[in-house]
Short mmCIF file of C-alpha atoms in Angstrom, two decimals:
data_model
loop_
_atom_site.label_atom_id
_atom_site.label_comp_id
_atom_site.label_asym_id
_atom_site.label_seq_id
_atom_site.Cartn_x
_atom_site.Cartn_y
_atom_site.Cartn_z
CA UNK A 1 65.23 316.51 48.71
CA UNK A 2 68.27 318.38 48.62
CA UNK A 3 68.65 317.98 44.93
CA UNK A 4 65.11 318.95 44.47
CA UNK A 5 65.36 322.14 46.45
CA UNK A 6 68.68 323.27 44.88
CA UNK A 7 67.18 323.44 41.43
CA UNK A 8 64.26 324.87 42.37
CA UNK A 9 65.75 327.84 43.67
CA UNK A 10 64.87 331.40 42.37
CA UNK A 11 67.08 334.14 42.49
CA UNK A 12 65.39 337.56 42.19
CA UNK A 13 66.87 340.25 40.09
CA UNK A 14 68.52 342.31 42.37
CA UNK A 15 70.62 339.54 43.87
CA UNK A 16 74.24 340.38 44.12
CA UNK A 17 76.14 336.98 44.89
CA UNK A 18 79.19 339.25 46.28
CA UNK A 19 77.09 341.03 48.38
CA UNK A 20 74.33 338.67 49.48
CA UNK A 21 76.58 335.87 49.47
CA UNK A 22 73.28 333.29 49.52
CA UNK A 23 69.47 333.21 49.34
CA UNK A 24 69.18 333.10 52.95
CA UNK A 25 71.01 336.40 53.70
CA UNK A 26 69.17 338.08 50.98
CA UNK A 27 65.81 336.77 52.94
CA UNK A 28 67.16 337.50 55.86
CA UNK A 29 66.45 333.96 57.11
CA UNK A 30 68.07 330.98 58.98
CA UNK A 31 68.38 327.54 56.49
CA UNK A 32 66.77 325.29 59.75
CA UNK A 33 63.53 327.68 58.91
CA UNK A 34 61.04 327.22 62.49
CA UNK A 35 63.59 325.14 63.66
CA UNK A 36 65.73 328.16 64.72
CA UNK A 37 63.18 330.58 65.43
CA UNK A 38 64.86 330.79 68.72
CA UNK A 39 68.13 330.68 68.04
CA UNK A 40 68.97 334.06 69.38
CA UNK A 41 68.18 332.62 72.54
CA UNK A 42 70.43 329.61 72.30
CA UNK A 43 67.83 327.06 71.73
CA UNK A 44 67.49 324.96 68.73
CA UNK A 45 64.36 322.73 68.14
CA UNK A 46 65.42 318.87 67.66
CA UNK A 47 63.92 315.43 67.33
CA UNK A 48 64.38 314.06 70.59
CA UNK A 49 64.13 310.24 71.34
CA UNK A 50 63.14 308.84 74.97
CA UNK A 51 66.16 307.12 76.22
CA UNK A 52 63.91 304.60 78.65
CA UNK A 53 60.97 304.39 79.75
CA UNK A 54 59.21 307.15 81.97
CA UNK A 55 56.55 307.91 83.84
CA UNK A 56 54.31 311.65 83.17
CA UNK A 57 53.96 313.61 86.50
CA UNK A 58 51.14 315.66 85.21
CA UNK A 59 49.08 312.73 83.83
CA UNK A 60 50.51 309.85 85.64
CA UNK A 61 50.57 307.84 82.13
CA UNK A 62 53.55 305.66 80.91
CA UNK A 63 55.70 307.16 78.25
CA UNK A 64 57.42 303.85 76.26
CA UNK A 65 61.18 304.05 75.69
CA UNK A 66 61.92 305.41 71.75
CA UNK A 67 59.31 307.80 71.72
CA UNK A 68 59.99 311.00 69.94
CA UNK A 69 59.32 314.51 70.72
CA UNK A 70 59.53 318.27 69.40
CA UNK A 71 62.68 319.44 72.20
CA UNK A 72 64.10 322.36 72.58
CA UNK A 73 67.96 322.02 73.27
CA UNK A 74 69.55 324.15 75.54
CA UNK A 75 73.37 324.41 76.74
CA UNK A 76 73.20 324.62 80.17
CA UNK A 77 77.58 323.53 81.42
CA UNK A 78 80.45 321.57 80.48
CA UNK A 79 81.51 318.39 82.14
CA UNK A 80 85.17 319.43 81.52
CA UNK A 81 85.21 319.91 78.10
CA UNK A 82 81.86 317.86 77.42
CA UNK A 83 79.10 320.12 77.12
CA UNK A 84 75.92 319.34 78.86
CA UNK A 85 72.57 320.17 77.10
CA UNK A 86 68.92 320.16 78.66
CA UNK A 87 65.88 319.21 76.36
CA UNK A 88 62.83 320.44 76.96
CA UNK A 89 59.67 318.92 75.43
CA UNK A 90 55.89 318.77 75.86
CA UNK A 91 53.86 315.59 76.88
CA UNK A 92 51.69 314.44 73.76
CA UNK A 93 49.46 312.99 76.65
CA UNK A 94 48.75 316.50 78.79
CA UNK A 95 50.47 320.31 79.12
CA UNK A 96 52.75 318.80 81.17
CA UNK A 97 56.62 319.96 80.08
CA UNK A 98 59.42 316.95 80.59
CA UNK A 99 63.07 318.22 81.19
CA UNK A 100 66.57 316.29 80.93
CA UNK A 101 69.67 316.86 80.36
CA UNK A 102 73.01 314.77 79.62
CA UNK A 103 75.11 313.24 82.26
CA UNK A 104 78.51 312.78 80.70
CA UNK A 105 80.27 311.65 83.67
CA UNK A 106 78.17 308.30 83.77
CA UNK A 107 76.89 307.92 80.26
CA UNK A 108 73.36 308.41 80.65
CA UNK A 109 70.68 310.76 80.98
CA UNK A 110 68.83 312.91 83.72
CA UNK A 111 65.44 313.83 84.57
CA UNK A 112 65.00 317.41 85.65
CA UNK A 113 61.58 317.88 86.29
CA UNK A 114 57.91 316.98 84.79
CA UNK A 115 58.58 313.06 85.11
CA UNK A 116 59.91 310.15 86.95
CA UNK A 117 62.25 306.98 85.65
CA UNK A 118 61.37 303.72 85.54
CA UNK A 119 64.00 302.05 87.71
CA UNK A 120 65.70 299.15 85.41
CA UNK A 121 68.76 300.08 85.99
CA UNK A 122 71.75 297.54 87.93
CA UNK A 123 75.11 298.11 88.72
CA UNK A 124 78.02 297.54 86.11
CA UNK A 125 80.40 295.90 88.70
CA UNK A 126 78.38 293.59 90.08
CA UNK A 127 77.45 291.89 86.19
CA UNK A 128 81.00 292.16 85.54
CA UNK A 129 80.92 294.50 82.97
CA UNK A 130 83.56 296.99 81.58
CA UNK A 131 84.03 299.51 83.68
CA UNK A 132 84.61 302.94 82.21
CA UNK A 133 87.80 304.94 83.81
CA UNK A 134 87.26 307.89 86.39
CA UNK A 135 88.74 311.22 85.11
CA UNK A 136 91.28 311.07 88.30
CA UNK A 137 92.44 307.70 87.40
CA UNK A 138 92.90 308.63 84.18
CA UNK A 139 94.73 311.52 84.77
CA UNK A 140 96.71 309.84 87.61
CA UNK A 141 98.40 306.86 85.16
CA UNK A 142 99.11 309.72 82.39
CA UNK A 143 101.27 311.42 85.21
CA UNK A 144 102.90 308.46 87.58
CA UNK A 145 104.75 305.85 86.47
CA UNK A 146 104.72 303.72 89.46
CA UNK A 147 101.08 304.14 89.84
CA UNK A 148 101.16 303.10 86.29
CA UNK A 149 103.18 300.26 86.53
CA UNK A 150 101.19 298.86 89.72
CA UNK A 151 97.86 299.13 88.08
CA UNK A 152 99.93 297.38 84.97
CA UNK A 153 100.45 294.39 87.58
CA UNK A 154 96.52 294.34 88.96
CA UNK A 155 95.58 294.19 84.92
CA UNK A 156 97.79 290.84 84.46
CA UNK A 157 96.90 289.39 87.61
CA UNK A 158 93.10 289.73 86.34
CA UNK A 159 94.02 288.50 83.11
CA UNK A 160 95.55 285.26 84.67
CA UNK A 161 92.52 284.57 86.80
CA UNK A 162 89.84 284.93 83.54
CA UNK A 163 92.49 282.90 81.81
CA UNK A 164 90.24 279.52 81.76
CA UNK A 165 87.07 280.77 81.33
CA UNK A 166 88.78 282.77 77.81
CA UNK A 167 90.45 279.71 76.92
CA UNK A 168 86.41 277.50 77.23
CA UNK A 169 85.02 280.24 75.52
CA UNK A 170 87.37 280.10 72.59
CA UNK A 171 87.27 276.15 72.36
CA UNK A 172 83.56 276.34 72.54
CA UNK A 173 83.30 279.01 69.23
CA UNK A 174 85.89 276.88 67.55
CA UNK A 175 83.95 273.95 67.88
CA UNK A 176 80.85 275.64 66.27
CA UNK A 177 83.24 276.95 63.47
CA UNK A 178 82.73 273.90 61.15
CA UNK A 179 79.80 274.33 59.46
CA UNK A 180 79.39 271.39 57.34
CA UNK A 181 79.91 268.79 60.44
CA UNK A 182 77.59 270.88 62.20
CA UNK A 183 74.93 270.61 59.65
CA UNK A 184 75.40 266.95 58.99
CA UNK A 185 75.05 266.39 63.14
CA UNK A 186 71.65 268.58 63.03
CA UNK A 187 69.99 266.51 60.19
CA UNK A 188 71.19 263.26 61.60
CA UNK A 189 69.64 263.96 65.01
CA UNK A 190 66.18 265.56 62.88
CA UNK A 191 66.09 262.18 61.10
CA UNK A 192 66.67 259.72 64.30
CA UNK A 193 63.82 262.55 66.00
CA UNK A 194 61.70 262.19 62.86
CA UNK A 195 61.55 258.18 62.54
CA UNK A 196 61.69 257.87 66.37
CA UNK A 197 57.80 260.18 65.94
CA UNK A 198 56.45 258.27 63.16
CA UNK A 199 56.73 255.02 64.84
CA UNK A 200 54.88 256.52 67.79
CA UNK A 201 52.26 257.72 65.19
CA UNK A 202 51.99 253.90 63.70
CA UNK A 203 51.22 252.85 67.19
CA UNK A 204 48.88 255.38 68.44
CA UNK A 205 46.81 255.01 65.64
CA UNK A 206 47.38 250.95 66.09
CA UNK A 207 45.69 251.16 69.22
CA UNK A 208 43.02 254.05 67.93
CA UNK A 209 41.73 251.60 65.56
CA UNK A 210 41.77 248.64 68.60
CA UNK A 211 40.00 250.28 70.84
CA UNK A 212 37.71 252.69 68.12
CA UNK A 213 39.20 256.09 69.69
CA UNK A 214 38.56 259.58 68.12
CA UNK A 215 40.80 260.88 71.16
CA UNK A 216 44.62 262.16 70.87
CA UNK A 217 46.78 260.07 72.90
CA UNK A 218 49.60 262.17 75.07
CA UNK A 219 53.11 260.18 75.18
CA UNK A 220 53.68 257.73 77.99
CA UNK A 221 55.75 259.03 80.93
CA UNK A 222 57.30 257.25 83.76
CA UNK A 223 54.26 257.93 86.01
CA UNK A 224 51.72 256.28 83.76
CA UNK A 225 54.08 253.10 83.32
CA UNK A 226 53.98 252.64 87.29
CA UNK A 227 50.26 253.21 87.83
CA UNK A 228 49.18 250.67 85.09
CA UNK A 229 51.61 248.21 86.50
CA UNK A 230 49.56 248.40 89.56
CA UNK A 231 46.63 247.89 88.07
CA UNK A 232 45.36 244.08 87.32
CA UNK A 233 42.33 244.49 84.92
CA UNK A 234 42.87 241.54 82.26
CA UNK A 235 41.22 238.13 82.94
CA UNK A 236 42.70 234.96 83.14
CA UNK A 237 40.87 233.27 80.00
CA UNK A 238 41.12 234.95 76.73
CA UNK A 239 38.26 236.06 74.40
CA UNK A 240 38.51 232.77 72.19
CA UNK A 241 38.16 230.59 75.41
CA UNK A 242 35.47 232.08 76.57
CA UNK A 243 33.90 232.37 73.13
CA UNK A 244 34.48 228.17 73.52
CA UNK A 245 32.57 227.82 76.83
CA UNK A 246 30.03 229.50 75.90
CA UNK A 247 29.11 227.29 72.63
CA UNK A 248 29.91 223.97 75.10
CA UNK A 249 27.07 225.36 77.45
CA UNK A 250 24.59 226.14 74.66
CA UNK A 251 25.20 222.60 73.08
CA UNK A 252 24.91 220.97 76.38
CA UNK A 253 21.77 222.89 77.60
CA UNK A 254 17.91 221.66 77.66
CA UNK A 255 15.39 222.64 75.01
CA UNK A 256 13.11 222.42 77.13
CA UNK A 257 12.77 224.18 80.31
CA UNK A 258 12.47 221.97 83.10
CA UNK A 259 8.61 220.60 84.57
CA UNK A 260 9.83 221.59 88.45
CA UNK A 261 10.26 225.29 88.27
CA UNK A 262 8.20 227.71 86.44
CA UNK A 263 8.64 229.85 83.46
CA UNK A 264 7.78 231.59 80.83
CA UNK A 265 8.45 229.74 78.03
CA UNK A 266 5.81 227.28 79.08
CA UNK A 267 3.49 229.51 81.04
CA UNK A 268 1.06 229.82 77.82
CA UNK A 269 1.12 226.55 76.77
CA UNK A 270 -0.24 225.32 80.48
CA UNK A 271 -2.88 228.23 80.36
CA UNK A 272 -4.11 226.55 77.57
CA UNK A 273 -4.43 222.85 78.51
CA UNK A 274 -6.19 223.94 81.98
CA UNK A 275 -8.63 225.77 79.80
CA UNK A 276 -9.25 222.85 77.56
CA UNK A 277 -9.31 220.49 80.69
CA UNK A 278 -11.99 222.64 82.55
CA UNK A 279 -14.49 222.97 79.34
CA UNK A 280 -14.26 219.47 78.87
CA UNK A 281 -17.55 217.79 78.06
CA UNK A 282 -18.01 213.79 79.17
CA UNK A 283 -17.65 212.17 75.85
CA UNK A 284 -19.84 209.05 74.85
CA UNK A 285 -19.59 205.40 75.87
CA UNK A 286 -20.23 203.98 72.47
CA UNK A 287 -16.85 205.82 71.05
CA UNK A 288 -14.56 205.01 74.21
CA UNK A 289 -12.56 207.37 76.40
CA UNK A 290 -10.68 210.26 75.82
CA UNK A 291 -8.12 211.74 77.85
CA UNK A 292 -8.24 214.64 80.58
CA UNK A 293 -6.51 217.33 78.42
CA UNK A 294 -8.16 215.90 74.79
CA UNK A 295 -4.78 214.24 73.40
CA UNK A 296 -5.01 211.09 71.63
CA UNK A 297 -2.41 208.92 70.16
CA UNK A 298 -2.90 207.02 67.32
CA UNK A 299 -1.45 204.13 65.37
CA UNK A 300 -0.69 204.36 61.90
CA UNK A 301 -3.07 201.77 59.60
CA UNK A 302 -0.36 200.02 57.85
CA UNK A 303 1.49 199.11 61.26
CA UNK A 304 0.14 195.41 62.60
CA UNK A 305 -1.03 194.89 66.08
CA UNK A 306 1.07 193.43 68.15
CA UNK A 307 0.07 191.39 71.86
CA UNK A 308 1.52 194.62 73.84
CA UNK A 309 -0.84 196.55 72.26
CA UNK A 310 -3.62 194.53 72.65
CA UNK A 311 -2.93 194.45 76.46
CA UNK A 312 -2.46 197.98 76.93
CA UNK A 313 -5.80 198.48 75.02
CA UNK A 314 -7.41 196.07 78.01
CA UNK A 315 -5.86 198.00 80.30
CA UNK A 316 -6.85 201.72 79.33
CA UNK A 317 -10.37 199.83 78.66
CA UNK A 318 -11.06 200.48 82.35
CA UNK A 319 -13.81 202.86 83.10
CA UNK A 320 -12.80 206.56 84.56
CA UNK A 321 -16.22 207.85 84.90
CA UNK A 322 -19.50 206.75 86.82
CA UNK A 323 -21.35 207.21 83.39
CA UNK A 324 -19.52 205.02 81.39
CA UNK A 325 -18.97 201.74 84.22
CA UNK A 326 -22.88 201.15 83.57
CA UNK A 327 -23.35 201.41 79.96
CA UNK A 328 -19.89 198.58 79.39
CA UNK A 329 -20.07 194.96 80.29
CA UNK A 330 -18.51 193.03 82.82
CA UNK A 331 -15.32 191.06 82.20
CA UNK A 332 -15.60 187.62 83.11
CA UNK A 333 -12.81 186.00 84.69
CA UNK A 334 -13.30 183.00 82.07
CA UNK A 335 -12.95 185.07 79.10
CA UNK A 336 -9.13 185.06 78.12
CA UNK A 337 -6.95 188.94 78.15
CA UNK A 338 -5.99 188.38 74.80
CA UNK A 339 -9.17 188.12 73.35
CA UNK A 340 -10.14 191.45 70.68
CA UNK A 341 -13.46 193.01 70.48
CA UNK A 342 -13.99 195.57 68.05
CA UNK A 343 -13.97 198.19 70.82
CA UNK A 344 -10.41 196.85 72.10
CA UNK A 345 -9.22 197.36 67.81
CA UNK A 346 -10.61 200.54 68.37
CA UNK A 347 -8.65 201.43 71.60
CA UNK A 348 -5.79 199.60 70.55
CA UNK A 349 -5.51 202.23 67.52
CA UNK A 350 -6.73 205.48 69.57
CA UNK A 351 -4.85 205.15 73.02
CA UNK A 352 -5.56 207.84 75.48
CA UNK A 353 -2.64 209.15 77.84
CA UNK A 354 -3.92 210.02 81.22
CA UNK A 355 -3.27 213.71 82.66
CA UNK A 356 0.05 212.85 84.62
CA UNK A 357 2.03 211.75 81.59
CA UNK A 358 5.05 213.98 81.04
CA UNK A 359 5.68 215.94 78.30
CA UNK A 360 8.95 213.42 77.39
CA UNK A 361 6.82 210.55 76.92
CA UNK A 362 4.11 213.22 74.79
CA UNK A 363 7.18 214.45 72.24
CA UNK A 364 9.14 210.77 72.16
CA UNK A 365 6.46 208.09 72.24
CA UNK A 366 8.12 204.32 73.04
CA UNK A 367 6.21 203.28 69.43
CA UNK A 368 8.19 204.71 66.66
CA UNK A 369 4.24 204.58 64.71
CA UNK A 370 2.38 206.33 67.31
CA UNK A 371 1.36 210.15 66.47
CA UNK A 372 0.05 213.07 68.70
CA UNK A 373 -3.39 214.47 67.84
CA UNK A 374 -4.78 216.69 69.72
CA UNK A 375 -8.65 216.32 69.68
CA UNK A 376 -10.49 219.82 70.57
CA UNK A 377 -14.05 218.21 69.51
CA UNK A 378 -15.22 218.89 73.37
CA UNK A 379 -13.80 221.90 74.18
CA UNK A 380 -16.20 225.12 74.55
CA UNK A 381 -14.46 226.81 71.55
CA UNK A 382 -17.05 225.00 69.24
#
C-alpha cells in the first residue's frame, strides 16, 4: 500500500518542495486523514481491542473479549511518567458509549462508565505467580543498602525452599529430552494396546457368531464378572447327552398308544368299527358266522390243516345267534371232535375273532399264514 500510494502521487504545478516541504502541507491536511479530524482537540481515532469480556449497560448484552471498536484516545494523567489514556467508543449493539482507560500501576485496564466487567479475575499471590515490584520498594533497594541486602537474604531463603520442586521439574524435562527412546516407548505400548484390542475383537465376534448377535458387546468389568458368578444358569447334562436320551426314549417307546387311556391317534379308527358294528346285518346260516366288527381271518390255500385248526374250527362252530342254533344240527356225543364236514373246512379256513380280541392278537396273529380281511359286505355303506 505504501508503495502503491507513493507512486501514485501527483504534484501540482505550483508546488515548491522548499516551501511546501510535502503534499500534505500544500493540502493543508493531516497524513492519518479522518483519523485526526480531531486532533486539535487531543484525540486521535484508533482500533481498539476489548481486553475481556464485558457486559453493555445500555443494552444489557455481552460484549466477547477481542472485539474491536472505532475509539477515540484521549490523555487524561501520568502514572509517574506513564501516561494514562481513556478510550472512548460506541456499542455496535445500542447508542450506548463505553469508556476505559489504562491502569499502569497494576497492568490492566479500567472501566469508566457505559459497562460492567465480567469478574474472572484471582489474585497473583495466592497462584504463586510473579509478583511485579511496588514503586516504593523499588525505589527503597535503589537507595538502602541494608534494606537491600536483607531483601537479598529473603530472595535466597525462597530460593532454598523451591529448591526441590526446581530440581523435579528439571529431571522431569530431561527425561522427556530423548526423543528417539521416547518414540520407541510410545509405539511399543500402541502395539501391546493394538494386539491386546484385536484379540478382544476375535472373541467378541467368537461369541457373536455362537450366540447369532447383531449387538455390540461393551468390555467386561469387575462388576459383571461378580454378578455372573452368582448366577447358576447351565444344566448339569450337556446338549449331546440329552440329544442321547432323547433317541433311547423314542426307540424304547410304543407304536401304539395304549387300549386303557384314550387318544387321538385311535379315536377315528374306533368311530369307525362302532359304526360298522351297529349297521351290521345278521348274515346267513348256510355261509357260517362272521364276527361282531366284520373281520375275518383267513388261511392261505397252500398251507395244510393241521388238528389245532380243526378244533378251533369246532369250537367257533358254536352258534351266537337265536337264528342260526335252529337252522344247524345237533352234535351228537357219539360223533368224534375230529371229524371234518365241509362247513368245519370252511370255518377252519375263514376263522372269525370275536369283538373282545385285542388289537395285538389282530396285527400279530399266533399262525404265521393267517391274514386280516376286513369284510364290509354287511355294513349300510352298500
Amino acid at each position: 500500500m505504501g508503495e502503491r500510494k507513493g507512486q501514485n502521487k501527483y504534484y501540482p504545478p505550483d508546488f515548491n518542495p522548499e516551501k511546501h516541504g510535502s503534499l500534505n502541507r500544500y493540502h493543508n491536511s493531516h497524513p492519518l486523514r479522518e483519523r485526526a479530524r480531531k486532533l486539535s482537540q487531543g484525540i486521535l481515532v484508533i482500533r481498539f481491542e476489548m481486553p475481556y469480556n464485558i457486559w453493555c449497560d445500555g443494552c444489557k448484552n455481552h460484549i466477547g473479549m477481542g472485539v474491536r471498536y472505532n475509539a477515540e484516545k484521549k490523555k487524561v494523567g501520568n502514572y509517574y511518567t506513564t501516561p494514562i489514556y481513556r478510550f472512548r467508543m460506541k456499542c455496535h449493539l445500542c447508542i450506548n458509549y463505553i469508556e476505559m482507560q489504562t491502569d499502569p500501576a497494576n497492568c490492566d485496564y479500567v472501566i469508566v462508565s457505559g459497562a460492567s466487567r465480567k469478574e474472572e479475575r484471582w489474585d497473583m499471590e495466592d497462584n504463586e505467580q510473579v509478583l511485579t515490584t511496588e514503586h516504593e520498594k523499588k525505589e527503597k533497594l535503589e537507595t538502602d543498602a541494608m534494606f537491600r541486602l536483607e531483601h537479598g537474604e529473603a530472595d535466597r531463603s525462597t530460593l532454598k525452599k523451591a529448591l526441590p520442586t526446581l530440581s523435579h521439574i528439571q529431571e522431569a524435562q530431561n527425561a522427556w529430552k530423548d526423543d528417539f527412546a521416547l518414540n520407541s516407548m510410545l509405539r511399543r505400548h500402541f502395539r501391546e494396546k493394538k494386539k491386546a484390542m484385536l484379540e478382544e475383537e476375535e472373541k467378541d465376534q467368537a461369541l457373536q457368531a455362537k450366540a447369532s448377535l447383531a449387538i455390540p458387546l461393551v468390555p467386561e468389568t469387575e462388576d459383571d464378572r461378580r454378578l455372573a458368578a452368582l448366577l447358576r444358569l447351565h444344566t448339569l447334562d450337556s446338549y449331546e447327552d440329552k440329544q442321547k436320551l432323547k433317541r433311547t426314549e423314542i426307540i424304547h417307546r410304543s407304536w401304539f398308544p395304549s387300549a386303557q387311556g384314550p387318544s387321538a391317534s385311535n379315536s377315528k379308527a374306533s368311530n369307525v368299527l362302532k359304526k360298522l358294528c351297529q349297521g351290521r346285518r345278521p348274515p346267513p346260516s348256510t355261509t357260517g358266522t362272521v364276527g361282531d366288527l366284520g373281520i375275518v381271518r383267513r388261511r392261505s390255500q397252500e398251507v395244510p390243516e393241521s388238528p389245532q385248526c380243526a378244533a378251533d374250527c369246532s369250537l367257533s362252530a358254536e352258534p351266537r345267534s337265536p337264528g342260526t342254533t335252529q337252522d344247524r344240527p345237533q352234535e351228537t356225543p357219539d360223533a368224534p371232535r375230529t371229524s371234518k364236514s365241509p362247513e368245519s373246512k370252511r370255518d377252519c379256513k375263514d376263522q372269525v375273532l370275536p369283538l373282545g380280541s385285542s388289537q395285538k392278537d389282530l396285527l400279530y396273529p399266533s399262525n404265521p399264514s393267517a391274514s386280516l380281511v376286513a369284510d364290509y359286505s354287511d355294513s349300510e355303506s352298500e
